[in-house]
Coordinates of C-alpha atoms in Angstrom, one line a residue:
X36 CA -21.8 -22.2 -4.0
X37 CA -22.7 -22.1 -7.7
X38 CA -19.8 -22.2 -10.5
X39 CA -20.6 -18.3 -10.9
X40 CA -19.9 -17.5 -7.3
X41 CA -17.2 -19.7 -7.5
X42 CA -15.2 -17.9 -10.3
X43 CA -16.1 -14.9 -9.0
X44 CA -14.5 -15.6 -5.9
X45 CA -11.3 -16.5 -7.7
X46 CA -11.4 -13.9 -10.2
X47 CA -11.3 -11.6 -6.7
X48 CA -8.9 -14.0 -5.0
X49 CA -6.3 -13.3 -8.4
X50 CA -6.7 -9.4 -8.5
X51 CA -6.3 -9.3 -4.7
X52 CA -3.3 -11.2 -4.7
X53 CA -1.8 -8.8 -7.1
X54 CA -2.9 -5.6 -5.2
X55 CA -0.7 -7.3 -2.8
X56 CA 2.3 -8.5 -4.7
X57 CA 2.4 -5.8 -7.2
X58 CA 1.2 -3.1 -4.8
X59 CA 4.1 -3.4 -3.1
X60 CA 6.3 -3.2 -6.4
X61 CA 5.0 -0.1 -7.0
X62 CA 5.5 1.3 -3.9
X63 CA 9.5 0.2 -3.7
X64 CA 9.7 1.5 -7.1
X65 CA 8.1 5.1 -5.9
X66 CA 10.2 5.3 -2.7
X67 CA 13.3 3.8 -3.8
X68 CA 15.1 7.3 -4.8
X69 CA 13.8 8.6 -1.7
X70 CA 16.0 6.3 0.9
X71 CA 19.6 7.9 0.4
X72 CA 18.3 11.5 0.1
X73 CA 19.9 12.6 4.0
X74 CA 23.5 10.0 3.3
X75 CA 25.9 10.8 1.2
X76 CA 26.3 10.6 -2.3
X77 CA 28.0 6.9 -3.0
X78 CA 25.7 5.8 0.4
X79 CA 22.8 7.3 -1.6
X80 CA 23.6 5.2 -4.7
X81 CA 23.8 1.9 -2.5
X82 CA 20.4 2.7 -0.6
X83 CA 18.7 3.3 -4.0
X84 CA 19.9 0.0 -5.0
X85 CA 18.8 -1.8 -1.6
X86 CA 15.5 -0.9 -2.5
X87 CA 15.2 -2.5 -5.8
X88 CA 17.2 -5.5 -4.6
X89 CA 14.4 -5.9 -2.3
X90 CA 12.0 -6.7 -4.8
X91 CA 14.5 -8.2 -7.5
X92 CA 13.8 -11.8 -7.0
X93 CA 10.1 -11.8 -7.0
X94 CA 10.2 -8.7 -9.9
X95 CA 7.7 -9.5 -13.1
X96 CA 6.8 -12.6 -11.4
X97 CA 4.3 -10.8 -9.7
X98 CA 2.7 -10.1 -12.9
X99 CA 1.5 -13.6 -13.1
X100 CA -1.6 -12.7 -11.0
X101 CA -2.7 -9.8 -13.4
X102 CA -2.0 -12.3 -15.9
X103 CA -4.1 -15.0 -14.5
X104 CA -6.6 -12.2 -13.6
X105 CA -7.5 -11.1 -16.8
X106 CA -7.6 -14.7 -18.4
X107 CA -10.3 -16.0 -16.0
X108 CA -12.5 -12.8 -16.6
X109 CA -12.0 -13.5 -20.0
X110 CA -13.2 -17.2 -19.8
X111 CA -15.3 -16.7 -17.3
X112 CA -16.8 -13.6 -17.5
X113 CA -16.6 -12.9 -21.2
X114 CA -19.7 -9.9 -20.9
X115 CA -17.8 -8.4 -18.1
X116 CA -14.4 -7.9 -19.5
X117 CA -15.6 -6.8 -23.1
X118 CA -17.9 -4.1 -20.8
X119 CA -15.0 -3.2 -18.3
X120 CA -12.0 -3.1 -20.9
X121 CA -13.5 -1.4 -23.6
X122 CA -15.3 1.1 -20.8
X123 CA -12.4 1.9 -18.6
X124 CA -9.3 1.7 -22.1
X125 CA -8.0 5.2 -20.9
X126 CA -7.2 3.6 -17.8
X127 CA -6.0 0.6 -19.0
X128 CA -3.8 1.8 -21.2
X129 CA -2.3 4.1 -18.9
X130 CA -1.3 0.9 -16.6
X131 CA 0.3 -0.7 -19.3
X132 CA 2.3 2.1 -20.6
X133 CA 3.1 2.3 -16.5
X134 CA 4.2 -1.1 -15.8
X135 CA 6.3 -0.9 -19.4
X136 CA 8.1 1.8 -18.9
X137 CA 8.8 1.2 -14.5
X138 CA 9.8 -2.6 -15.6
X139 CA 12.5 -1.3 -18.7
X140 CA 13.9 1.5 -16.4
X141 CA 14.6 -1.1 -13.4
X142 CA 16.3 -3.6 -15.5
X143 CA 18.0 -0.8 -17.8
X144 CA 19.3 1.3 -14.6
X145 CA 22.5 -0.8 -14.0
X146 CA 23.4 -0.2 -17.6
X147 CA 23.5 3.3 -17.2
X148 CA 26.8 5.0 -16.8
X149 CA 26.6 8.4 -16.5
X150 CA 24.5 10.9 -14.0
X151 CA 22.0 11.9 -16.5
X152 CA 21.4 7.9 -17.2
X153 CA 20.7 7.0 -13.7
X154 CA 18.2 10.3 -13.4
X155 CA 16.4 9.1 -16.0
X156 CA 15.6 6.0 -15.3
X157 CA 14.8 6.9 -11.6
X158 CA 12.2 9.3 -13.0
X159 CA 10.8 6.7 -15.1
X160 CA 11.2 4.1 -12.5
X161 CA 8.9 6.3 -9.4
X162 CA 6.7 7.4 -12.9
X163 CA 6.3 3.5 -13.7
X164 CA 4.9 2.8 -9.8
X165 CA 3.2 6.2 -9.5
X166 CA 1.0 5.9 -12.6
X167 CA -0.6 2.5 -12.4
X168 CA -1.1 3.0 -8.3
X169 CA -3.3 6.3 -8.9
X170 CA -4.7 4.5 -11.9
X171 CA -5.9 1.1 -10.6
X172 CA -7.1 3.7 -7.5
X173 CA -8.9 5.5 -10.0
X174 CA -10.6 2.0 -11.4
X175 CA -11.9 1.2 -8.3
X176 CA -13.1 4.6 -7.5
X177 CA -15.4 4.4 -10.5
X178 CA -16.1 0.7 -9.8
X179 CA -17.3 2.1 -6.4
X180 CA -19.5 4.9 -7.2
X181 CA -21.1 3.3 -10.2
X182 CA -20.2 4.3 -13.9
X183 CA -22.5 5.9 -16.7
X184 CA -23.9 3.1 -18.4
X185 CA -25.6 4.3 -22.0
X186 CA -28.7 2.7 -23.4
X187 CA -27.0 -0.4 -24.6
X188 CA -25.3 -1.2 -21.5
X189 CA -21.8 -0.2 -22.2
X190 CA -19.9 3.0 -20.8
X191 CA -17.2 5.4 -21.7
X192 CA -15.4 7.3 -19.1
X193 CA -15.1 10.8 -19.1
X194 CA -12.8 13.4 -18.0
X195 CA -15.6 14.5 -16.1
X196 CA -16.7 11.0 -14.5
X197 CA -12.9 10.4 -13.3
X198 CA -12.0 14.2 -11.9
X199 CA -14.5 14.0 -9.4
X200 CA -13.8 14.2 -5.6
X201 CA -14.7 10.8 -4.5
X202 CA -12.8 9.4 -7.7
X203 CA -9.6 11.5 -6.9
X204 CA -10.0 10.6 -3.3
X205 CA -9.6 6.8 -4.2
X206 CA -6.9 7.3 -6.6
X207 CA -4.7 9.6 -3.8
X208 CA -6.1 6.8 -1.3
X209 CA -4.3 3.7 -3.2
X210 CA -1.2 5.3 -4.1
X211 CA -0.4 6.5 -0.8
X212 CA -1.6 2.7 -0.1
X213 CA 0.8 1.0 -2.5
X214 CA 3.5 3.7 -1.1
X215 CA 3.2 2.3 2.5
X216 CA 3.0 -1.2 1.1
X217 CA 6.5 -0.7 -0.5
X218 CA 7.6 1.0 2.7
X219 CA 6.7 -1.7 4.7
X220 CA 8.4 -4.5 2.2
X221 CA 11.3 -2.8 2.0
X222 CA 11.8 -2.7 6.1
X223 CA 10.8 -6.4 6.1
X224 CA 13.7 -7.2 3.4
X225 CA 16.2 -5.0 3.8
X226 CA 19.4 -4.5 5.7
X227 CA 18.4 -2.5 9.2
X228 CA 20.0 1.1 8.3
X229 CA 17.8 1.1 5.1
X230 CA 14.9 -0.9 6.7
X231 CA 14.9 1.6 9.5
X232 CA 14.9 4.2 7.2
X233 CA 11.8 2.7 5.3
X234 CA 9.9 2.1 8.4
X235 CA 9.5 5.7 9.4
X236 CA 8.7 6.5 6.1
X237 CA 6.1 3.9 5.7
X238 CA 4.3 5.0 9.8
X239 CA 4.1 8.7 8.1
X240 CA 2.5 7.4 4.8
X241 CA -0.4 5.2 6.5
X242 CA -1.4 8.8 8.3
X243 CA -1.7 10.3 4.7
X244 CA -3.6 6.4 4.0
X245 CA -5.8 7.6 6.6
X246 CA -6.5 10.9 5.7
X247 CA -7.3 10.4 2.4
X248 CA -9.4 7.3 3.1
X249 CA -11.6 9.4 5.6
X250 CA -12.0 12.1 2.8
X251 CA -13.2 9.2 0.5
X252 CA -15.9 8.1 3.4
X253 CA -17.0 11.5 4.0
X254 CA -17.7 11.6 0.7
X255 CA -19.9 8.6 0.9
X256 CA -21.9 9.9 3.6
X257 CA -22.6 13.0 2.5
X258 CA -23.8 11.2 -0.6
X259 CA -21.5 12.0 -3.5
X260 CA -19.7 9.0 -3.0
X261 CA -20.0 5.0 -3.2
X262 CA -22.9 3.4 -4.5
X263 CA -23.3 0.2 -2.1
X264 CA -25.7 -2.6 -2.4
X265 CA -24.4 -4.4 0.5
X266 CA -24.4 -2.0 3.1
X267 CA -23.9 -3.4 6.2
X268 CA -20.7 -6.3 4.2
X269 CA -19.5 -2.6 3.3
X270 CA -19.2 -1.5 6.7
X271 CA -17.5 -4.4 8.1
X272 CA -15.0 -4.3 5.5
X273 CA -14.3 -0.4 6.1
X274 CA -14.2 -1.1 9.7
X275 CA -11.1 -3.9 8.7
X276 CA -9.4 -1.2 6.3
X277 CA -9.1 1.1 9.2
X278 CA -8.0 -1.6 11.8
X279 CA -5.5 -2.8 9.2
X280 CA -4.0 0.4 8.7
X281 CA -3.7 1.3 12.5
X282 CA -1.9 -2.3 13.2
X283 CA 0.7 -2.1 10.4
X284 CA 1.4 1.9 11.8
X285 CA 1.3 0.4 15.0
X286 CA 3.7 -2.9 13.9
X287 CA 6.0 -0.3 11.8
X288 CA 6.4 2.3 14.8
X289 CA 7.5 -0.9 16.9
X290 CA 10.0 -2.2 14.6
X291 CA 8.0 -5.2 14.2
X292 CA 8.2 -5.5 10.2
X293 CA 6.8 -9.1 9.5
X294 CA 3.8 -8.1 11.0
X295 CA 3.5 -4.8 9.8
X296 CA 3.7 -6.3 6.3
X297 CA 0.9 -8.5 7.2
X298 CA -1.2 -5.7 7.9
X299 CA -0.2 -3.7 5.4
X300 CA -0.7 -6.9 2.9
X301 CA -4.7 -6.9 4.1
X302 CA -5.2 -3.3 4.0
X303 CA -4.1 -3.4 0.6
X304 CA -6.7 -6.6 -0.9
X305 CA -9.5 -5.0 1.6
X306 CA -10.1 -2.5 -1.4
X307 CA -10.9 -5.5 -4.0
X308 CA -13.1 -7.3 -1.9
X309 CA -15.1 -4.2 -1.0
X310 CA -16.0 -3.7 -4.9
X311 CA -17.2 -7.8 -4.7
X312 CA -18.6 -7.9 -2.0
X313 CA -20.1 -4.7 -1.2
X314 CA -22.0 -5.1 -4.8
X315 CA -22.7 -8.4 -5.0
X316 CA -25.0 -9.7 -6.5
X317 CA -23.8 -7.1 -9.3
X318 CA -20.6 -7.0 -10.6
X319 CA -20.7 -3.9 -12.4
X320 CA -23.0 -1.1 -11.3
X321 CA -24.2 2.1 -12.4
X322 CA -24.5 5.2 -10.1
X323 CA -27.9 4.5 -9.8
X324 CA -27.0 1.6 -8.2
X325 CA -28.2 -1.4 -10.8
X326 CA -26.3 -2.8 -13.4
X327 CA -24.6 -6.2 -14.5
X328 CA -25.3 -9.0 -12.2
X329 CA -22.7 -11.9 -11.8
X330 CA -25.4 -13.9 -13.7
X331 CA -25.2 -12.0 -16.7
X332 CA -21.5 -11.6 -16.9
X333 CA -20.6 -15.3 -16.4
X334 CA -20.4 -17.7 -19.7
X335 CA -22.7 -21.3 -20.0
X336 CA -22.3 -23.4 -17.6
X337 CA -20.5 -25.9 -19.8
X338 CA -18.1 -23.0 -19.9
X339 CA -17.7 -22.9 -16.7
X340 CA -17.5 -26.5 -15.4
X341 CA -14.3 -27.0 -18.7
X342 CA -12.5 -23.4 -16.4
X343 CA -12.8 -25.3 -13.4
X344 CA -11.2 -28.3 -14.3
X345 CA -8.5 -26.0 -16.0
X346 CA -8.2 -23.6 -12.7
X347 CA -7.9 -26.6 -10.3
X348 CA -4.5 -27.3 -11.9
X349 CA -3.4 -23.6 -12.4
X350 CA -4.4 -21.8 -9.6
X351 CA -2.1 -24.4 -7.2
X352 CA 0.7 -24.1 -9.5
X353 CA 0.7 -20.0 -9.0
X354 CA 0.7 -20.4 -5.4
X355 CA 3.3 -22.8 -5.6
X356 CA 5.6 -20.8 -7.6
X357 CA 5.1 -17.9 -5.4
X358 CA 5.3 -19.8 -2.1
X359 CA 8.5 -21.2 -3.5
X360 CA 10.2 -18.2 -4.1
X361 CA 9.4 -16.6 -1.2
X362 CA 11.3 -19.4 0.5
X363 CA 14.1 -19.8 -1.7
X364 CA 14.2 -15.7 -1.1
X365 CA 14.1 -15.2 2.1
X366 CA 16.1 -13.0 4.4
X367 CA 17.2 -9.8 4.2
X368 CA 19.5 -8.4 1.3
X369 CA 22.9 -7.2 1.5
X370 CA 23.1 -10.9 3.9
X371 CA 22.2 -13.5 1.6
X372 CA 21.6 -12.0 -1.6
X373 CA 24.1 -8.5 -1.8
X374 CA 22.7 -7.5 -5.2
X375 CA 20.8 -8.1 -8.2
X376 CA 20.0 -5.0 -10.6

């Protein structure tokens, strides 16, 4: 394996890992008013409030991937990230404002004391997981069927290139995704009523996973969809999206919620390896299915061989800190840990 596949690979590793970890942020933070809708009002207020503490010891520390994500691809693959950022800024932006506002609300909500406070932030809470989820789908929709590269090699996105059926399809795909993600976190952590609650929720939302991913294939089929080099890599890795979504609906309906996170957890990095590894050798393709190769995005390899000695220390100390907090973490809430926001 070359240094170039090698950082490639991790630059993957990193942004699948937060699909995972912040995917299912997103989704707790799009379900949470949802869990005390049919209870009444002062058991409504503690289930909206089970939800977040779900996540509240591992919230913003899941950011560390995206952070770690975006500094390799800047070391690393300095042609690819001043192509991709600049290309994709409306998108980008919209994340950030998304992941700003979701993260202030959470941490503001308990502050709030009045009705109107605690509306607010909800609404900017489910806006702050709703809007990065359809946008990162959105990314990867266009990553998929190939952007509109000009003569010099750089792109600008559209209206027109992102309101397109496969594009949407994607987008609808990974925020239904992240949704069932969320669903199946919350089950896992939460006290049974709410996790009970959170499982049916989550077996209904991996149907509307399905339908919506099945749209996106279609599309594909029929042509007006992704642009794959490797076909046959692209199959497999379909084939494993579909099997994953059908064991964590199975693991959910059962009431078996470590597992159905499991699944859940590799339905939800499937989608990142399918844009590596389904266009690999290229890391950023146009829709006529050629574009930047891995070769051409990656520095020197002096570059390179200085980021490796760097990532072999960094990379163990993110796993560490998330292993570690997982442990230190574990269990349901409302057991060990009653509350946190």
């Amino acid at each position: 394996m070359t240094l170039e596949t090698y950082w490639l690979a991790l630059l993957g590793l990193l942004l699948a890992g937060y699909f995972v970890l912040g995917g299912y942020d997103y989704g707790v933070q799009m379900l949470h008013p949802l869990l005390g809708r049919s209870i009444g009002q002062e058991a409504q207020h503690t289930g909206r409030n089970t939800a977040l503490d779900a996540m509240a010891p591992y919230f913003l520390g899941n950011e560390v991937w995206l952070v770690a994500f975006t500094g390799v691809m800047f070391g690393a693959f300095p042609h690819l990230e001043g192509t991709l950022l600049s290309g994709l800024y409306p998108l980008i932006v919209a994340i950030l404002v998304g992941l700003v506002l979701g993260s202030a609300a959470i941490q503001l909500r308990g502050r709030a004391h009045t009705a109107r406070g605690h509306r607010w932030c909800d609404v900017l809470i489910v806006f702050g997981g709703v809007l990065p989820a359809l946008c990162w789908g959105l990314v990867l929709g266009l990553l998929l069927h190939g952007v509109p590269h000009r003569a010099d090699g750089s792109f600008h996105i559209t209206p027109g290139d992102v309101l397109t059926p496969f594009v949407l399809a994607c987008g609808m795909t990974t925020t239904l995704l992240f949704a069932a993600h969320g669903a199946a976190f919350i089950a896992l952590r939460s006290a049974p009523e709410p996790a009970a609650r959170a499982a049916v929720m989550g077996a209904n939302l991996l149907r509307a996973v399905g339908a919506a991913g099945s749209l996106a294939l279609l599309l594909t089929l029929f042509g007006a969809g992704a642009s794959m080099t490797n076909r046959v890599t692209s199959a497999v890795l379909g084939a494993l999206f579909a099997a994953s979504l059908a064991a964590a609906w199975q693991y959910l309906s059962r009431g078996h919620h470590g597992r159905a996170f499991a699944a859940s957890s590799s339905a939800t990095l499937l989608p990142v390896l399918l844009v590596g590894a389904g266009h690999y050798p290229y890391v950023l393709i146009n829709s006529a299915g050629t574009g930047l190769t891995v070769h051409q995005a990656a520095a020197d390899g002096a570059t390179l061989k200085i980021l490796t000695a760097f990532g072999v220390v960094v990379i163990p100390v993110i796993l560490a800190y998330q292993t570690w907090s997982w442990w230190v973490f574990r269990g349901r809430t409302g057991r060990r840990h009653p509350s946190y926001f």
